[in-house]
Amino acid sequence: MRPRDEHKEYQIRQKAIELIVAEGLDGFGVNKLARSAGVSPATIYIYYKDKEELISSICVGVAEKMMTFSLQNFSPDMDFADGLRVQWRNRLEYFMQCPLDMEFIEIMRYTHFYEKVTAMLTVNFGQVLGAFMRNAEEKQQLIPLPFEVYWAVAYAPLYQLIKFHNQGNSYVNSSFKLDDKLMEQALGLVLKALKP
Amino acid sequence: MRPRDEHKEYQIRQKAIELIVAEGLDGFGVNKLARSAGVSPATIYIYYKDKEELISSICVGVAEKMMTFSLQNFSPDMDFADGLRVQWRNRLEYFMQCPLDMEFIEIMRYTHFYEKVTAMLTVNFGQVLGAFMRNAEEKQQLIPLPFEVYWAVAYAPLYQLIKFHNQGNSYVNSSFKLDDKLMEQALGLVLKALKP
DNA sequence: TTTAAATAAGCGAACGCTCACTTATCTTTG
DNA sequence: CAAAGATAAGTGAGCGTTCGCTTATTTAAA
């Protein structure tokens, strides 16, 4: 039998992400994607059952890649400040390498497609980072907190900075670029908030 | 001449928000909206030039309402901790009263419709909150910081908590409800981070 | 080693349906 | 009755999806 053209498979996924980031989920269509990826619409249906499964699959794929990346060089029993810094650095590095992925996930976050991502993240991400938080508490490097309060203070500021960066500006500055120095400054504040 | 039926005007806007929150921007259609609001599709085109203007107008309207609400009882020369608490309380109260508005804006945030909102927020929101930040710095109630770092640490955690609440769960807990006590706890941490 | 059967990949064209939007007509007001 | 509101009944365009067919590759009998 004829083997799959892996380049086509890749092109479909890549162009789908590009199109959705550029034009949003509305404005995204299978025929448009086919033209953009240089394949026939029918070919897309060899790989995916329907449009729903196409988007869903890409969504989970990207989320898995992001999660794996952000857990690089990380272990739940690391020193609290070190562990949090590794997490921040990984996320920032991933974003610098794959800015489209980040924007793509942000768009998907408020669609029903994200439910599968949440389920996946809960199993993999939640376990590891929940353990990290509990360990840090035991070592008295972190104030005892409900998980959600901890998470909101520990990670949300980073995502907001990335959002400003993606947007290219903020409410008062017409141009904004996130760099290592700014990240460290924000991380310093977060650590100050969370340490006993 | 015949006057407009204001009930219809309101129904169109309200149902549009409900539909977009329920099914996303894709899956939202003018015919569907007309049926849901109990009017003819053509009636919608009396109020709005096209679908684009319809969504755009609702988007800006909701954002303006949110901004006005969140500046209630607030002044840029308030004591820093008091001012930040008022902001957090206002946002949380608005969300409790109009949870759909919040979800609606979050969906719109990653579409081209949000550009107009950003422009509007920059003018109104940015001015007031920029002044608040500068005043707080002068009074030495706030560490000197770039605006974006300040904003990320000061407000992002609240939005993340609201997100968890909307979602109804987080990465480790299968059920989560945001309340006043949790908000105060998170606000306490944020203040600890930002105060000298 | 040749060759043809078998099979999945891949495609262009078109299907049925829904979409955003319009037209022709009627209704309600000053 | 003039003027604007409101609508039922459309319209063509574009959507997701499928059909009928071709192409490339493997397999294995001759």
Coordinates of C-alpha atoms (C1' of nucleotides) in Angstrom, one line a residue:
Chain A
M1 CA 0.0 0.0 0.0
R2 CA 1.0 3.6 -0.6
P3 CA 2.7 5.2 2.4
R4 CA 1.5 8.4 4.0
D5 CA 3.2 11.6 3.0
E6 CA 4.4 12.8 6.4
H7 CA 5.1 16.3 5.0
K8 CA 1.4 16.6 4.2
E9 CA 0.3 15.4 7.6
Y10 CA 2.6 18.0 9.2
Q11 CA 1.5 20.8 6.8
I12 CA -2.2 20.2 7.7
R13 CA -1.5 20.6 11.4
Q14 CA 0.8 23.5 11.0
K15 CA -1.4 25.5 8.7
A16 CA -4.4 24.8 10.8
I17 CA -2.7 26.4 13.8
E18 CA -1.6 29.4 11.6
L19 CA -5.1 29.9 10.2
I20 CA -6.8 29.7 13.5
V21 CA -4.4 32.1 15.1
A22 CA -4.7 34.5 12.2
E23 CA -8.5 34.4 11.7
G24 CA -9.9 32.8 14.7
L25 CA -12.0 29.6 15.0
D26 CA -14.7 31.3 13.1
G27 CA -13.2 32.1 9.7
F28 CA -11.4 28.7 9.9
G29 CA -12.6 26.1 7.4
V30 CA -11.7 22.8 6.0
N31 CA -11.6 23.9 2.3
K32 CA -9.5 26.9 3.2
L33 CA -7.1 24.7 5.2
A34 CA -6.8 22.3 2.3
R35 CA -5.9 25.1 -0.1
S36 CA -3.5 26.5 2.4
A37 CA -1.8 23.2 3.1
G38 CA -1.7 22.2 -0.6
V39 CA -3.9 19.1 -0.3
S40 CA -7.4 18.1 -1.3
P41 CA -10.2 18.6 1.2
A42 CA -10.8 14.9 0.9
T43 CA -7.3 14.1 2.0
I44 CA -7.9 15.8 5.4
Y45 CA -10.7 13.3 5.9
I46 CA -8.3 10.4 5.5
Y47 CA -6.5 11.7 8.6
Y48 CA -9.4 13.0 10.6
K49 CA -13.0 11.8 11.0
D50 CA -14.4 15.3 10.8
K51 CA -13.6 19.0 11.5
E52 CA -14.3 18.5 15.2
E53 CA -11.8 15.7 15.5
L54 CA -9.2 17.6 13.5
I55 CA -9.3 20.6 15.8
S56 CA -9.6 18.5 18.9
S57 CA -6.6 16.4 18.0
I58 CA -4.4 19.4 17.2
C59 CA -5.4 21.0 20.4
V60 CA -4.5 18.1 22.6
G61 CA -1.3 17.6 20.6
V62 CA -0.1 21.2 21.2
A63 CA -1.1 21.1 24.9
E64 CA 0.9 17.9 25.4
K65 CA 3.9 19.3 23.7
M66 CA 3.7 22.4 25.9
M67 CA 3.3 20.4 29.1
T68 CA 6.2 18.1 28.3
F69 CA 8.4 21.1 27.6
S70 CA 7.5 22.9 30.7
L71 CA 8.4 19.9 32.9
Q72 CA 11.9 19.7 31.4
N73 CA 14.7 19.7 34.1
F74 CA 12.0 19.8 36.7
S75 CA 11.2 17.5 39.6
P76 CA 8.6 17.9 42.3
D77 CA 11.1 17.7 45.1
M78 CA 13.2 20.6 43.9
D79 CA 13.8 23.6 46.2
F80 CA 10.8 25.9 45.8
A81 CA 12.4 29.0 44.4
D82 CA 14.5 26.9 42.0
G83 CA 11.5 24.8 40.9
L84 CA 9.3 27.8 40.2
R85 CA 12.1 29.5 38.3
V86 CA 12.6 26.4 36.1
Q87 CA 8.8 26.4 35.4
W88 CA 8.8 30.0 34.4
R89 CA 11.9 29.7 32.3
N90 CA 10.6 26.7 30.5
R91 CA 7.2 28.3 29.7
L92 CA 8.9 31.5 28.5
E93 CA 11.4 29.6 26.4
Y94 CA 8.7 27.5 24.8
F95 CA 6.7 30.6 24.0
M96 CA 9.8 32.2 22.4
Q97 CA 10.3 29.2 20.3
C98 CA 6.6 28.6 19.4
P99 CA 4.6 31.8 19.8
L100 CA 1.9 30.5 17.6
D101 CA 1.3 27.5 19.9
M102 CA 0.8 29.8 22.8
E103 CA -1.7 32.0 21.0
F104 CA -3.5 28.9 19.6
I105 CA -4.0 27.5 23.1
E106 CA -5.3 30.8 24.4
I107 CA -7.9 30.8 21.6
M108 CA -8.9 27.3 22.3
R109 CA -9.1 27.8 26.1
Y110 CA -12.6 29.2 25.8
T111 CA -14.0 26.6 23.5
H112 CA -15.5 23.2 24.3
F113 CA -12.4 21.7 22.7
Y114 CA -10.4 22.7 25.8
E115 CA -12.3 20.2 28.0
K116 CA -10.2 17.3 26.7
V117 CA -7.0 19.4 27.4
T118 CA -8.2 20.1 30.9
A119 CA -8.7 16.4 31.5
M120 CA -5.3 15.7 30.2
L121 CA -3.6 18.4 32.2
T122 CA -5.4 17.4 35.4
V123 CA -3.9 13.9 35.2
N124 CA -0.4 14.8 34.1
F125 CA 0.3 18.4 35.2
G126 CA -1.9 18.5 38.3
Q127 CA -0.1 15.4 39.8
V128 CA 3.4 16.7 39.4
L129 CA 2.7 20.3 40.3
G130 CA 0.4 19.4 43.2
A131 CA 3.2 17.3 44.6
F132 CA 5.7 20.1 44.1
M133 CA 3.4 22.5 46.0
R134 CA 3.0 20.0 48.9
N135 CA 6.7 19.3 49.1
A136 CA 7.5 23.0 49.3
E137 CA 4.9 23.5 52.0
E138 CA 6.5 20.6 54.1
K139 CA 9.9 22.1 53.7
Q140 CA 8.4 25.4 54.8
Q141 CA 9.5 27.2 51.7
L142 CA 5.9 28.0 50.8
I143 CA 3.0 29.4 52.8
P144 CA 0.2 26.8 53.2
L145 CA -2.5 27.8 50.6
P146 CA -5.4 26.4 48.7
F147 CA -4.1 25.1 45.4
E148 CA -6.0 27.6 43.3
V149 CA -4.8 30.6 45.3
Y150 CA -1.2 29.3 45.0
W151 CA -1.6 28.6 41.2
A152 CA -3.2 32.0 40.6
V153 CA -0.4 33.9 42.3
A154 CA 2.5 31.6 41.1
Y155 CA 1.7 31.4 37.4
A156 CA -1.0 33.9 36.3
P157 CA 1.5 36.9 36.3
L158 CA 3.8 35.2 33.8
Y159 CA 0.9 34.4 31.4
Q160 CA -0.3 38.0 31.6
L161 CA 3.2 39.2 30.7
I162 CA 3.3 36.9 27.8
K163 CA -0.1 38.2 26.8
F164 CA 1.2 41.8 26.8
H165 CA 4.2 40.6 24.8
N166 CA 2.0 38.9 22.2
Q167 CA -0.3 41.9 22.0
G168 CA 2.8 44.1 21.7
N169 CA 1.5 46.7 24.0
S170 CA -0.3 47.2 27.3
Y171 CA -2.9 49.6 28.7
V172 CA -0.4 52.4 29.1
N173 CA 2.6 51.6 26.8
S174 CA 2.2 51.5 23.1
S175 CA 5.0 49.0 22.8
F176 CA 6.1 46.2 25.1
K177 CA 8.6 43.4 24.8
L178 CA 9.0 40.7 27.4
D179 CA 12.6 39.8 28.3
D180 CA 14.6 37.8 30.9
K181 CA 15.1 40.8 33.1
L182 CA 11.4 41.6 33.3
M183 CA 10.6 38.0 33.9
E184 CA 13.0 37.8 36.8
Q185 CA 11.6 40.9 38.3
A186 CA 8.1 39.5 38.3
L187 CA 9.2 36.2 39.5
G188 CA 11.0 37.9 42.4
L189 CA 7.7 39.5 43.4
V190 CA 5.8 36.3 43.2
L191 CA 8.4 34.5 45.3
K192 CA 8.2 37.3 47.9
A193 CA 4.5 36.8 48.0
L194 CA 4.6 33.0 48.4
K195 CA 7.6 32.5 50.7
P196 CA 6.9 32.4 54.5
Chain B
M1 CA -42.9 57.6 12.8
R2 CA -43.0 54.3 14.6
P3 CA -40.7 54.0 17.7
R4 CA -38.3 51.2 18.2
D5 CA -39.3 48.3 20.5
E6 CA -36.6 48.6 23.1
H7 CA -37.4 45.2 24.5
K8 CA -36.3 43.7 21.1
E9 CA -33.2 45.8 21.0
Y10 CA -32.3 44.4 24.5
Q11 CA -33.2 40.9 23.7
I12 CA -31.0 40.8 20.6
R13 CA -27.9 41.9 22.6
Q14 CA -28.7 39.6 25.6
K15 CA -29.3 36.5 23.5
A16 CA -26.2 37.2 21.4
I17 CA -24.1 37.1 24.5
E18 CA -25.8 34.0 25.7
L19 CA -25.4 32.2 22.4
I20 CA -21.7 33.2 22.0
V21 CA -20.9 32.0 25.5
A22 CA -22.8 28.8 25.0
E23 CA -21.5 27.9 21.6
G24 CA -18.6 30.1 20.8
L25 CA -18.1 32.6 18.0
D26 CA -18.2 29.8 15.5
G27 CA -21.6 28.3 15.9
F28 CA -23.0 31.8 16.4
G29 CA -25.2 33.0 13.6
V30 CA -27.6 35.8 12.7
N31 CA -30.5 33.5 11.9
K32 CA -30.0 31.5 15.1
L33 CA -29.8 34.8 17.1
A34 CA -33.0 36.0 15.4
R35 CA -34.9 32.9 16.3
S36 CA -33.6 32.9 19.8
A37 CA -34.4 36.6 20.4
G38 CA -37.9 36.2 18.8
V39 CA -37.3 38.6 15.9
S40 CA -36.9 38.4 12.2
P41 CA -33.3 38.3 10.8
A42 CA -34.1 41.4 8.9
T43 CA -34.9 43.3 12.1
I44 CA -31.4 42.8 13.3
Y45 CA -30.2 44.6 10.2
I46 CA -32.2 47.6 11.1
Y47 CA -30.1 48.0 14.2
Y48 CA -26.8 46.9 12.9
K49 CA -25.1 47.2 9.5
D50 CA -23.8 43.6 9.5
K51 CA -22.8 40.8 11.7
E52 CA -19.4 42.4 12.3
E53 CA -20.9 45.6 13.6
L54 CA -23.4 43.7 15.7
I55 CA -20.7 41.7 17.6
S56 CA -18.3 44.7 17.7
S57 CA -20.9 46.9 19.2
I58 CA -22.0 44.4 21.9
C59 CA -18.3 43.8 22.7
V60 CA -17.5 47.4 23.3
G61 CA -20.7 47.9 25.2
V62 CA -20.0 45.1 27.6
A63 CA -16.4 46.2 28.1
E64 CA -17.5 49.8 28.8
K65 CA -20.0 48.5 31.4
M66 CA -17.3 46.4 33.0
M67 CA -14.9 49.3 33.1
T68 CA -17.4 51.7 34.6
F69 CA -18.4 49.2 37.2
S70 CA -14.8 48.4 38.2
L71 CA -14.0 52.1 38.7
Q72 CA -16.9 52.6 41.2
N73 CA -15.9 54.1 44.5
F74 CA -12.4 54.3 43.2
S75 CA -10.0 57.3 42.9
P76 CA -6.4 57.3 41.6
D77 CA -5.2 59.0 44.8
M78 CA -6.5 56.4 47.2
D79 CA -4.3 54.6 49.6
F80 CA -2.7 51.7 47.6
A81 CA -4.0 48.7 49.6
D82 CA -7.5 50.3 49.8
G83 CA -7.5 51.1 46.1
L84 CA -6.4 47.7 45.0
R85 CA -9.0 46.1 47.3
V86 CA -11.8 48.3 45.8
Q87 CA -10.7 47.2 42.3
W88 CA -10.6 43.5 43.2
R89 CA -14.0 43.8 45.0
N90 CA -15.6 45.6 42.1
R91 CA -14.4 43.1 39.5
L92 CA -15.5 40.2 41.6
E93 CA -18.9 41.7 42.4
Y94 CA -19.5 42.5 38.7
F95 CA -18.6 38.9 37.8
M96 CA -20.9 37.5 40.4
Q97 CA -23.7 39.7 39.0
C98 CA -22.9 39.2 35.3
P99 CA -21.0 36.0 34.9
L100 CA -21.9 35.8 31.2
D101 CA -20.3 39.2 30.5
M102 CA -17.1 38.0 31.9
E103 CA -17.0 34.8 29.9
F104 CA -18.1 36.7 26.8
I105 CA -15.2 39.1 27.1
E106 CA -12.8 36.3 27.6
I107 CA -14.0 34.7 24.4
M108 CA -13.7 38.0 22.5
R109 CA -10.2 38.7 23.9
Y110 CA -8.6 36.6 21.3
T111 CA -10.5 37.9 18.3
H112 CA -9.9 40.9 16.1
F113 CA -13.1 42.4 17.7
Y114 CA -11.0 43.0 20.8
E115 CA -8.8 45.6 19.2
K116 CA -11.5 48.3 19.6
V117 CA -11.9 47.3 23.2
T118 CA -8.1 47.6 23.8
A119 CA -8.2 51.1 22.2
M120 CA -11.0 52.1 24.5
L121 CA -9.5 50.6 27.6
T122 CA -6.1 52.2 26.9
V123 CA -7.7 55.6 26.9
N124 CA -10.0 55.3 29.9
F125 CA -8.6 52.5 32.1
G126 CA -5.0 53.1 31.4
Q127 CA -5.1 56.7 32.3
V128 CA -6.8 56.2 35.7
L129 CA -4.9 53.1 36.7
G130 CA -1.6 54.4 35.5
A131 CA -2.2 57.5 37.7
F132 CA -3.1 55.2 40.6
M133 CA 0.1 53.3 40.2
R134 CA 2.3 56.4 40.0
N135 CA 0.6 58.0 43.1
A136 CA 1.2 54.8 45.1
E137 CA 4.8 54.8 44.1
E138 CA 5.2 58.4 45.2
K139 CA 3.6 57.7 48.5
Q140 CA 6.1 54.7 48.8
Q141 CA 3.3 52.3 49.2
L142 CA 4.3 50.4 46.1
I143 CA 7.7 49.3 44.8
P144 CA 8.7 51.1 41.6
L145 CA 8.0 48.8 38.7
P146 CA 7.4 48.8 35.0
F147 CA 3.7 49.1 34.4
E148 CA 3.3 45.6 32.9
V149 CA 5.0 43.8 35.7
Y150 CA 2.9 45.7 38.2
W151 CA -0.3 44.9 36.3
A152 CA 0.6 41.2 35.9
V153 CA 1.2 40.8 39.6
A154 CA -1.6 43.0 40.8
Y155 CA -4.5 41.7 38.7
A156 CA -3.7 38.5 36.8
P157 CA -4.1 36.3 39.9
L158 CA -7.7 37.6 40.4
Y159 CA -8.6 36.8 36.8
Q160 CA -7.1 33.3 37.2
L161 CA -9.2 32.6 40.2
I162 CA -12.3 33.8 38.4
K163 CA -11.4 31.4 35.5
F164 CA -11.1 28.5 37.9
H165 CA -14.5 29.5 39.3
N166 CA -16.1 29.7 35.9
Q167 CA -14.5 26.4 34.9
G168 CA -15.8 24.9 38.2
N169 CA -12.6 23.1 38.8
S170 CA -8.8 23.4 38.7
Y171 CA -5.9 21.1 37.8
V172 CA -6.1 19.2 41.2
N173 CA -9.6 19.8 42.6
S174 CA -12.7 18.5 40.8
S175 CA -14.8 21.3 42.3
F176 CA -13.9 25.0 43.0
K177 CA -15.9 28.0 44.1
L178 CA -14.4 31.4 44.5
D179 CA -15.6 33.3 47.6
D180 CA -14.7 36.5 49.5
K181 CA -12.3 34.7 51.9
L182 CA -10.2 33.2 49.0
M183 CA -10.2 36.5 47.3
E184 CA -8.9 38.2 50.4
Q185 CA -6.2 35.6 50.8
A186 CA -4.9 36.1 47.3
L187 CA -5.1 39.8 47.6
G188 CA -3.1 39.6 50.8
L189 CA -0.3 37.8 48.9
V190 CA -0.4 40.3 46.1
L191 CA -0.1 43.2 48.5
K192 CA 2.8 41.5 50.2
A193 CA 4.5 41.2 46.9
L194 CA 3.9 44.8 45.8
K195 CA 4.5 46.7 49.0
P196 CA 8.0 48.0 49.8
Chain C
dT1 C1' 13.2 -11.4 -11.8
dT2 C1' 9.0 -10.2 -13.7
dT3 C1' 4.4 -8.7 -13.3
dA4 C1' -0.2 -8.1 -11.9
dA5 C1' -3.4 -8.2 -7.9
dA6 C1' -4.3 -5.7 -3.7
dT7 C1' -4.6 -1.6 -1.0
dA8 C1' -4.3 2.8 1.1
dA9 C1' -3.2 7.6 -0.2
dG10 C1' -4.7 11.2 -2.6
dC11 C1' -7.6 14.2 -5.5
dG12 C1' -11.2 17.3 -8.3
dA13 C1' -15.8 18.1 -8.5
dA14 C1' -19.9 18.4 -6.6
dC15 C1' -23.7 17.6 -3.0
dG16 C1' -26.9 19.2 0.4
dC17 C1' -27.3 22.5 3.6
dT18 C1' -26.7 26.7 6.3
dC19 C1' -25.0 31.1 6.2
dA20 C1' -25.2 36.4 6.1
dC21 C1' -27.9 39.3 4.0
dT22 C1' -32.0 41.5 0.8
dT23 C1' -36.5 42.3 -1.1
dA24 C1' -41.3 43.1 -1.1
dT25 C1' -44.8 43.8 1.8
dC26 C1' -47.4 44.9 5.7
dT27 C1' -47.9 47.5 10.3
dT28 C1' -47.7 51.1 13.5
dT29 C1' -46.8 55.3 14.8
dG30 C1' -46.8 61.0 14.6
Chain D
dC1 C1' -50.7 59.6 4.8
dA2 C1' -45.8 59.9 5.3
dA3 C1' -42.1 57.6 7.5
dA4 C1' -39.9 54.3 9.9
dG5 C1' -40.3 49.6 12.2
dA6 C1' -40.9 44.9 11.5
dT7 C1' -41.3 40.7 9.0
dA8 C1' -41.9 36.4 5.8
dA9 C1' -39.8 34.7 2.2
dG10 C1' -36.4 34.6 -0.3
dT11 C1' -31.1 35.0 -2.5
dG12 C1' -26.4 33.6 -3.9
dA13 C1' -22.2 32.3 -1.6
dG14 C1' -19.7 29.3 1.0
dC15 C1' -19.6 25.6 4.3
dG16 C1' -18.4 20.6 5.7
dT17 C1' -18.4 16.5 3.7
dT18 C1' -18.5 12.7 0.2
dC19 C1' -18.2 10.3 -4.4
dG20 C1' -15.9 8.3 -8.2
dC21 C1' -11.7 7.9 -9.6
dT22 C1' -6.3 7.9 -10.1
dT23 C1' -1.7 7.1 -8.2
dA24 C1' 2.0 5.1 -5.7
dT25 C1' 3.6 1.3 -3.2
dT26 C1' 3.8 -3.5 -1.3
dT27 C1' 3.2 -8.4 -2.0
dA28 C1' 3.6 -12.7 -3.9
dA29 C1' 2.6 -15.9 -7.6
dA30 C1' 4.6 -17.2 -12.0

